[in-house]
Amino acid sequence: MRTLTTLIAGAACLAGCSVAANRSAAEAGIADFHKALDAGQFDTIYDGASPDMKTASAPQAFGGMLAAVHRKLGAFRSGTAVNWNDSHTMKGEFVTISYAAIYERGKAQESFAYRMLSGRAELAGYHIASDALILN
């Protein structure tokens, strides 16, 4: 019985470490995303994205959307993770983070999905909602 309890506790610790590392990798991905967005490096964001993202959006469409975000909202100022989730699916492991962002010309709610591959986070999805995108 003691061995089983030790094994379960050990597995929980390893899973917890993985979740924390995944979240850190995804948050670093968000910081890199915003730096590239501010620098107008939309191709860099797309090129580093996972096949999930590339299947869902053509490079020109994705780059055009990011250009509009940058043009209408301006430079990224700050942001805070509102909630996050680490999930294991039949398609792989994903970390999703909802993010409250403040840009130069308005606020936005962003949602990032990252596919986790050997401790590396690849952007698998990005969604943004902002009144300023419509009003600016």
mmCIF file of C-alpha atoms in Angstrom:
data_model
loop_
_atom_site.group_PDB
_atom_site.id
_atom_site.type_symbol
_atom_site.label_atom_id
_atom_site.label_comp_id
_atom_site.label_asym_id
_atom_site.label_seq_id
_atom_site.Cartn_x
_atom_site.Cartn_y
_atom_site.Cartn_z
ATOM 1 C CA MET A 1 0.000 0.000 0.000
ATOM 2 C CA ARG A 2 2.803 2.393 0.899
ATOM 3 C CA THR A 3 4.492 1.727 -2.459
ATOM 4 C CA LEU A 4 1.291 2.534 -4.352
ATOM 5 C CA THR A 5 0.872 5.778 -2.416
ATOM 6 C CA THR A 6 4.493 6.724 -3.135
ATOM 7 C CA LEU A 7 4.059 5.997 -6.845
ATOM 8 C CA ILE A 8 0.883 8.092 -7.034
ATOM 9 C CA ALA A 9 2.513 10.980 -5.168
ATOM 10 C CA GLY A 10 5.568 10.791 -7.432
ATOM 11 C CA ALA A 11 3.433 10.819 -10.575
ATOM 12 C CA ALA A 12 1.489 13.826 -9.267
ATOM 13 C CA CYS A 13 4.723 15.708 -8.588
ATOM 14 C CA LEU A 14 6.050 14.977 -12.074
ATOM 15 C CA ALA A 15 2.766 16.042 -13.664
ATOM 16 C CA GLY A 16 2.770 19.233 -11.592
ATOM 17 C CA CYS A 17 6.303 20.074 -12.703
ATOM 18 C CA SER A 18 5.340 19.526 -16.318
ATOM 19 C CA VAL A 19 2.287 21.779 -15.984
ATOM 20 C CA ALA A 20 4.325 24.570 -14.385
ATOM 21 C CA ALA A 21 7.034 24.287 -17.054
ATOM 22 C CA ASN A 22 4.398 24.284 -19.800
ATOM 23 C CA ARG A 23 2.761 27.400 -18.434
ATOM 24 C CA SER A 24 6.123 29.159 -18.205
ATOM 25 C CA ALA A 25 6.947 28.189 -21.795
ATOM 26 C CA ALA A 26 3.551 29.454 -23.001
ATOM 27 C CA GLU A 27 3.943 32.746 -21.107
ATOM 28 C CA ALA A 28 7.390 33.191 -22.674
ATOM 29 C CA GLY A 29 5.713 32.543 -26.029
ATOM 30 C CA ILE A 30 3.216 35.324 -25.326
ATOM 31 C CA ALA A 31 6.040 37.744 -24.488
ATOM 32 C CA ASP A 32 7.833 36.794 -27.729
ATOM 33 C CA PHE A 33 4.559 37.179 -29.666
ATOM 34 C CA HIS A 34 4.050 40.740 -28.391
ATOM 35 C CA LYS A 35 7.690 41.707 -29.110
ATOM 36 C CA ALA A 36 7.406 40.412 -32.667
ATOM 37 C CA LEU A 37 3.998 42.091 -33.086
ATOM 38 C CA ASP A 38 5.423 45.458 -32.013
ATOM 39 C CA ALA A 39 8.365 44.994 -34.386
ATOM 40 C CA GLY A 40 6.042 44.188 -37.292
ATOM 41 C CA GLN A 41 7.580 40.705 -37.601
ATOM 42 C CA PHE A 42 4.334 38.969 -38.534
ATOM 43 C CA ASP A 43 6.115 36.400 -40.711
ATOM 44 C CA THR A 44 8.321 35.450 -37.762
ATOM 45 C CA ILE A 45 5.236 34.731 -35.649
ATOM 46 C CA TYR A 46 3.686 32.658 -38.436
ATOM 47 C CA ASP A 47 6.891 30.794 -39.262
ATOM 48 C CA GLY A 48 7.302 29.728 -35.621
ATOM 49 C CA ALA A 49 3.679 28.625 -35.273
ATOM 50 C CA SER A 50 2.586 25.008 -35.077
ATOM 51 C CA PRO A 51 1.081 23.193 -38.051
ATOM 52 C CA ASP A 52 -2.314 23.656 -36.327
ATOM 53 C CA MET A 53 -2.081 27.415 -36.889
ATOM 54 C CA LYS A 54 -0.740 27.080 -40.401
ATOM 55 C CA THR A 55 -3.597 24.762 -41.366
ATOM 56 C CA ALA A 56 -6.180 27.194 -39.984
ATOM 57 C CA SER A 57 -4.807 30.374 -41.560
ATOM 58 C CA ALA A 58 -2.771 31.287 -44.643
ATOM 59 C CA PRO A 59 0.312 33.429 -44.006
ATOM 60 C CA GLN A 60 -1.120 36.448 -45.841
ATOM 61 C CA ALA A 61 -4.408 36.327 -43.915
ATOM 62 C CA PHE A 62 -2.691 35.873 -40.550
ATOM 63 C CA GLY A 63 -0.150 38.589 -41.289
ATOM 64 C CA GLY A 64 -2.899 40.934 -42.446
ATOM 65 C CA MET A 65 -4.850 40.365 -39.246
ATOM 66 C CA LEU A 66 -1.777 41.036 -37.100
ATOM 67 C CA ALA A 67 -0.985 44.162 -39.141
ATOM 68 C CA ALA A 68 -4.519 45.443 -38.456
ATOM 69 C CA VAL A 69 -4.167 44.716 -34.733
ATOM 70 C CA HIS A 70 -0.881 46.603 -34.616
ATOM 71 C CA ARG A 71 -2.148 49.501 -36.755
ATOM 72 C CA LYS A 72 -5.378 49.981 -34.790
ATOM 73 C CA LEU A 73 -4.213 49.224 -31.245
ATOM 74 C CA GLY A 74 -0.624 50.451 -31.421
ATOM 75 C CA ALA A 75 2.191 49.161 -29.285
ATOM 76 C CA PHE A 76 1.628 46.523 -26.623
ATOM 77 C CA ARG A 77 1.948 48.056 -23.156
ATOM 78 C CA SER A 78 1.191 45.328 -20.620
ATOM 79 C CA GLY A 79 -0.925 42.294 -19.968
ATOM 80 C CA THR A 80 -2.051 39.818 -17.365
ATOM 81 C CA ALA A 81 -3.012 36.178 -17.605
ATOM 82 C CA VAL A 82 -6.656 35.934 -16.538
ATOM 83 C CA ASN A 83 -6.879 32.140 -16.619
ATOM 84 C CA TRP A 84 -5.098 29.205 -18.171
ATOM 85 C CA ASN A 85 -5.502 25.527 -18.862
ATOM 86 C CA ASP A 86 -3.110 22.678 -19.600
ATOM 87 C CA SER A 87 -4.860 19.881 -21.464
ATOM 88 C CA HIS A 88 -3.901 16.566 -22.967
ATOM 89 C CA THR A 89 -5.983 15.580 -25.972
ATOM 90 C CA MET A 90 -5.803 12.958 -28.679
ATOM 91 C CA LYS A 91 -4.051 15.601 -30.812
ATOM 92 C CA GLY A 92 -1.408 16.403 -28.191
ATOM 93 C CA GLU A 93 -0.766 18.628 -25.207
ATOM 94 C CA PHE A 94 -1.943 22.239 -25.262
ATOM 95 C CA VAL A 95 -1.723 25.220 -22.938
ATOM 96 C CA THR A 96 -4.352 27.918 -23.401
ATOM 97 C CA ILE A 97 -4.079 31.286 -21.723
ATOM 98 C CA SER A 98 -6.705 34.046 -21.639
ATOM 99 C CA TYR A 99 -4.934 37.367 -21.466
ATOM 100 C CA ALA A 100 -6.114 40.882 -20.560
ATOM 101 C CA ALA A 101 -3.916 43.167 -22.672
ATOM 102 C CA ILE A 102 -3.418 46.895 -22.730
ATOM 103 C CA TYR A 103 -2.236 48.439 -25.974
ATOM 104 C CA GLU A 104 -1.343 52.029 -26.765
ATOM 105 C CA ARG A 105 -4.848 52.767 -28.098
ATOM 106 C CA GLY A 106 -7.085 50.356 -26.237
ATOM 107 C CA LYS A 107 -7.675 47.219 -24.260
ATOM 108 C CA ALA A 108 -8.062 43.721 -25.642
ATOM 109 C CA GLN A 109 -8.928 40.232 -24.501
ATOM 110 C CA GLU A 110 -6.537 37.775 -26.115
ATOM 111 C CA SER A 111 -6.591 34.014 -26.154
ATOM 112 C CA PHE A 112 -3.436 32.062 -26.915
ATOM 113 C CA ALA A 113 -3.241 28.325 -27.524
ATOM 114 C CA TYR A 114 0.171 26.696 -27.534
ATOM 115 C CA ARG A 115 0.996 23.144 -28.587
ATOM 116 C CA MET A 116 3.646 21.729 -26.257
ATOM 117 C CA LEU A 117 6.444 19.761 -27.927
ATOM 118 C CA SER A 118 9.336 18.562 -25.760
ATOM 119 C CA GLY A 119 9.015 21.564 -23.431
ATOM 120 C CA ARG A 120 8.738 23.999 -26.342
ATOM 121 C CA ALA A 121 5.581 26.057 -26.934
ATOM 122 C CA GLU A 122 4.396 26.539 -30.532
ATOM 123 C CA LEU A 123 1.541 28.938 -31.226
ATOM 124 C CA ALA A 124 -1.487 26.875 -32.278
ATOM 125 C CA GLY A 125 -4.184 29.551 -32.035
ATOM 126 C CA TYR A 126 -4.658 33.257 -31.431
ATOM 127 C CA HIS A 127 -7.901 35.153 -30.961
ATOM 128 C CA ILE A 128 -8.423 38.782 -30.016
ATOM 129 C CA ALA A 129 -11.505 40.745 -28.991
ATOM 130 C CA SER A 130 -11.349 44.515 -28.634
ATOM 131 C CA ASP A 131 -13.788 47.385 -29.090
ATOM 132 C CA ALA A 132 -10.791 49.504 -30.107
ATOM 133 C CA LEU A 133 -10.253 47.283 -33.164
ATOM 134 C CA ILE A 134 -13.646 48.444 -34.435
ATOM 135 C CA LEU A 135 -13.566 52.023 -33.192
ATOM 136 C CA ASN A 136 -10.005 52.976 -34.206
#
